[in-house]
Coordinates of C-alpha atoms in Angstrom, one line a residue:
M1 CA 0.1 0.0 0.0
A2 CA 2.7 2.2 1.0
L3 CA 4.4 1.8 -2.2
Q4 CA 1.7 2.0 -4.3
L5 CA 1.2 5.9 -2.7
W6 CA 4.8 6.0 -3.1
E7 CA 4.7 5.4 -7.1
T8 CA 1.4 7.9 -7.5
L9 CA 3.6 10.8 -5.8
K10 CA 6.2 10.3 -7.7
E11 CA 4.1 10.3 -10.8
A12 CA 2.0 13.5 -9.6
I13 CA 5.4 15.3 -8.8
T14 CA 6.5 14.7 -12.3
A15 CA 3.2 15.7 -13.8
Y16 CA 2.6 18.7 -12.2
T17 CA 6.3 20.0 -11.8
G18 CA 8.1 18.8 -14.5
L19 CA 10.9 17.8 -12.0
S20 CA 12.2 14.4 -10.9
P21 CA 11.1 13.7 -7.2
A22 CA 14.6 13.8 -6.0
T23 CA 15.1 17.6 -7.6
F24 CA 11.8 18.2 -6.1
F25 CA 12.4 17.3 -2.3
T26 CA 15.7 19.5 -2.8
V27 CA 14.0 22.6 -4.2
L28 CA 11.7 22.3 -1.5
A29 CA 14.6 21.5 1.4
L30 CA 16.1 24.8 -0.3
L31 CA 13.0 26.8 0.7
W32 CA 12.6 25.8 4.0
A33 CA 16.2 26.7 5.0
V34 CA 15.4 29.8 3.6
Y35 CA 12.7 30.7 5.4
Y36 CA 14.1 29.3 8.3
V37 CA 16.8 31.9 8.4
A38 CA 14.7 34.7 7.2
T39 CA 12.5 34.3 10.0
G40 CA 15.6 34.0 12.5
L41 CA 17.0 37.3 11.0
F42 CA 13.7 39.3 11.4
G43 CA 12.9 37.9 14.5
S44 CA 16.1 39.0 16.0
S45 CA 16.0 42.0 14.6
D46 CA 12.7 42.7 16.0
D47 CA 14.0 41.8 19.5
H48 CA 16.8 44.2 19.0
I49 CA 14.6 47.1 18.1
H50 CA 12.2 46.4 20.8
Q51 CA 15.3 46.4 23.1
R52 CA 16.2 49.7 21.6
S53 CA 12.8 51.4 22.1
M54 CA 12.2 50.1 25.8
A55 CA 16.0 51.6 26.4
F56 CA 14.3 54.8 24.8
E57 CA 11.5 54.6 26.8
E58 CA 13.3 54.7 30.1
Q59 CA 15.6 57.5 29.1
M60 CA 12.3 59.7 28.2
E61 CA 11.2 59.1 31.5
P62 CA 10.8 62.4 33.6
L63 CA 14.0 62.6 35.3
P64 CA 13.4 64.1 39.4
P65 CA 13.7 67.6 40.1
P66 CA 17.8 68.3 40.6
V67 CA 18.8 68.2 44.8
Q68 CA 20.7 71.1 46.0
L69 CA 23.8 69.8 48.0
G70 CA 25.3 72.9 49.1
E71 CA 28.9 72.2 50.0
I72 CA 30.4 68.6 49.4
T73 CA 34.0 67.3 49.3
E74 CA 35.5 66.0 46.2
E75 CA 35.6 62.7 47.3
E76 CA 31.9 62.7 48.0
L77 CA 31.0 64.2 44.5
K78 CA 33.0 60.7 43.4
Q79 CA 29.3 59.1 44.3
Y80 CA 27.5 60.7 41.7
D81 CA 29.6 59.6 38.5
G82 CA 26.6 57.5 37.2
S83 CA 27.6 54.3 38.6
D84 CA 24.4 54.4 41.0
S85 CA 21.2 54.9 38.8
K86 CA 19.2 56.3 41.9
K87 CA 21.6 59.2 42.3
P88 CA 22.0 61.9 39.8
L89 CA 24.6 62.4 37.6
L90 CA 26.8 65.8 38.8
M91 CA 29.9 67.5 37.5
A92 CA 31.9 70.2 38.9
I93 CA 33.4 73.3 37.0
K94 CA 35.8 75.9 38.9
G95 CA 34.5 74.1 42.1
Q96 CA 30.8 74.7 40.6
I97 CA 28.3 71.7 40.6
Y98 CA 25.5 71.2 38.0
D99 CA 23.1 68.6 37.6
V100 CA 23.7 67.0 33.8
S101 CA 21.6 63.8 34.5
Q102 CA 19.7 64.7 31.1
S103 CA 22.4 64.5 29.3
R104 CA 23.3 60.8 30.7
M105 CA 24.4 59.4 27.2
F106 CA 27.0 61.9 27.1
Y107 CA 28.3 61.8 31.0
G108 CA 27.0 58.7 31.9
P109 CA 28.6 55.0 31.8
G110 CA 29.5 54.3 28.1
G111 CA 29.4 58.1 27.1
P112 CA 32.1 59.8 25.4
Y113 CA 32.5 62.0 28.2
A114 CA 32.2 59.5 31.2
L115 CA 35.2 59.9 33.0
F116 CA 34.1 63.7 33.4
A117 CA 31.4 62.9 35.6
G118 CA 31.9 62.8 39.2
K119 CA 34.5 64.8 38.9
D120 CA 35.6 68.6 38.9
A121 CA 36.9 68.3 34.8
S122 CA 38.0 72.1 34.7
R123 CA 41.4 71.3 33.7
A124 CA 40.6 68.5 31.4
L125 CA 37.9 70.7 29.8
A126 CA 40.4 73.8 29.2
K127 CA 42.7 71.4 27.4
M128 CA 40.1 69.4 25.9
S129 CA 42.0 66.7 27.4
F130 CA 41.2 63.0 28.5
E131 CA 44.5 61.7 30.4
E132 CA 43.6 61.3 34.2
K133 CA 46.1 63.5 35.7
D134 CA 44.0 66.5 33.9
L135 CA 40.7 65.4 35.8
T136 CA 41.4 68.4 38.3
G137 CA 39.6 71.3 38.9
D138 CA 43.6 72.9 39.6
I139 CA 43.6 75.4 36.5
S140 CA 46.7 77.1 37.4
G141 CA 49.2 77.5 34.6
L142 CA 46.7 77.5 31.8
G143 CA 47.2 79.8 28.8
P144 CA 44.5 82.6 27.5
F145 CA 43.1 80.3 24.9
E146 CA 42.5 77.2 27.2
L147 CA 40.8 79.6 29.6
D148 CA 38.8 80.9 26.7
A149 CA 37.5 77.2 26.3
L150 CA 36.9 76.8 29.9
Q151 CA 34.8 79.9 30.4
D152 CA 32.8 78.7 27.3
W153 CA 32.3 75.9 28.8
E154 CA 31.0 77.4 32.1
Y155 CA 28.6 79.1 29.8
K156 CA 27.4 76.5 28.4
F157 CA 26.9 74.4 31.7
M158 CA 25.1 77.5 33.6
G159 CA 22.9 77.9 30.4
K160 CA 21.9 74.4 30.2
Y161 CA 22.4 72.7 33.9
V162 CA 21.1 73.3 37.1
K163 CA 23.5 74.1 39.7
V164 CA 23.4 72.2 42.9
G165 CA 25.8 72.9 45.0
S166 CA 30.0 73.8 45.3
I167 CA 33.3 72.1 46.3
K168 CA 34.2 72.7 49.7
K169 CA 37.6 74.2 49.5
T170 CA 40.2 72.1 52.1
T171 CA 42.3 74.5 54.3
V172 CA 45.6 73.2 55.9
P173 CA 45.1 73.4 59.6
V174 CA 48.0 75.1 61.7
T175 CA 49.2 73.1 64.5
E176 CA 50.5 74.6 67.9
G177 CA 54.0 73.6 66.8
D178 CA 53.7 76.0 63.7
A179 CA 52.1 78.7 65.9
S180 CA 54.8 78.4 68.4
G181 CA 57.7 78.5 65.7
E182 CA 56.3 81.4 64.2
A183 CA 55.9 83.4 67.7
S184 CA 59.8 82.1 68.5
G185 CA 60.8 83.1 65.1
A186 CA 59.5 86.7 65.6
A187 CA 61.5 86.8 68.7
E188 CA 64.1 85.9 67.0
T189 CA 63.7 88.8 64.3
D190 CA 63.5 91.4 67.1
T191 CA 66.4 90.2 69.2
K192 CA 68.8 90.2 66.5
Q193 CA 67.2 93.9 65.6
T194 CA 68.0 95.3 68.9
E195 CA 71.8 93.4 68.7
D196 CA 72.5 94.7 65.4
G197 CA 71.1 98.5 66.2
P198 CA 73.5 101.0 66.8
S199 CA 75.0 101.3 70.5
Q200 CA 74.6 104.6 72.0
T201 CA 77.7 105.5 74.7
P202 CA 76.5 108.0 77.2
V203 CA 78.3 111.2 77.2
T204 CA 80.2 112.7 80.1
E205 CA 79.0 116.4 81.3
S206 CA 83.0 117.3 80.6
E207 CA 82.6 115.9 77.1
E208 CA 79.8 118.0 76.4
K209 CA 81.3 121.4 77.6
S210 CA 84.9 120.7 75.3
S211 CA 82.5 119.4 72.5
P212 CA 83.6 121.6 69.2
A213 CA 79.6 123.3 69.2
D214 CA 80.1 125.1 72.4
T215 CA 83.9 126.5 71.8
K216 CA 84.0 129.9 71.3
E217 CA 86.1 131.6 68.2
E218 CA 88.6 133.5 69.6

């Protein structure tokens, strides 16, 4: 029975397609392979597009309002470099801290300026440098063109982002030893001035009488 069906099928394939059964099944297999590959490609593309749309929707979510931090140290500023998505993304220029969360694609993790986040990058921005040594707020020794470039960056940040604080300046404490040393140094200076000053010898009464100023001309 099965053999009769197979013979009938072969005759039908030859009659309707003009192909031999072997050729017909080869073409059928190739069509199935093409369909499978095409389905896989379009399916993965759809998944990729869906993932990108989800990420875009997350970025389009309204950002929380900037929180004023007041004065914080540079060490505390490092906590806002974007590694924690629950914290705002902050960056400082010339000691002034700005909330740059709305530009996370630039200053957040993976962004082209991600290394500036969580730092006072004044020197790096002025020199357009990406070196670790320039990620500092020290702008001493910069040239006029570099200072102009830094000023342009500051104007841009002032116009686009909200200032949320400033970097606390660290002061070197004066110890008691330094204070006593300054006092002893001042005392030594006064003593030296006294020792080196002109010594005045008392003038006797007889010397005053015989001085040239009191001698009369004869």
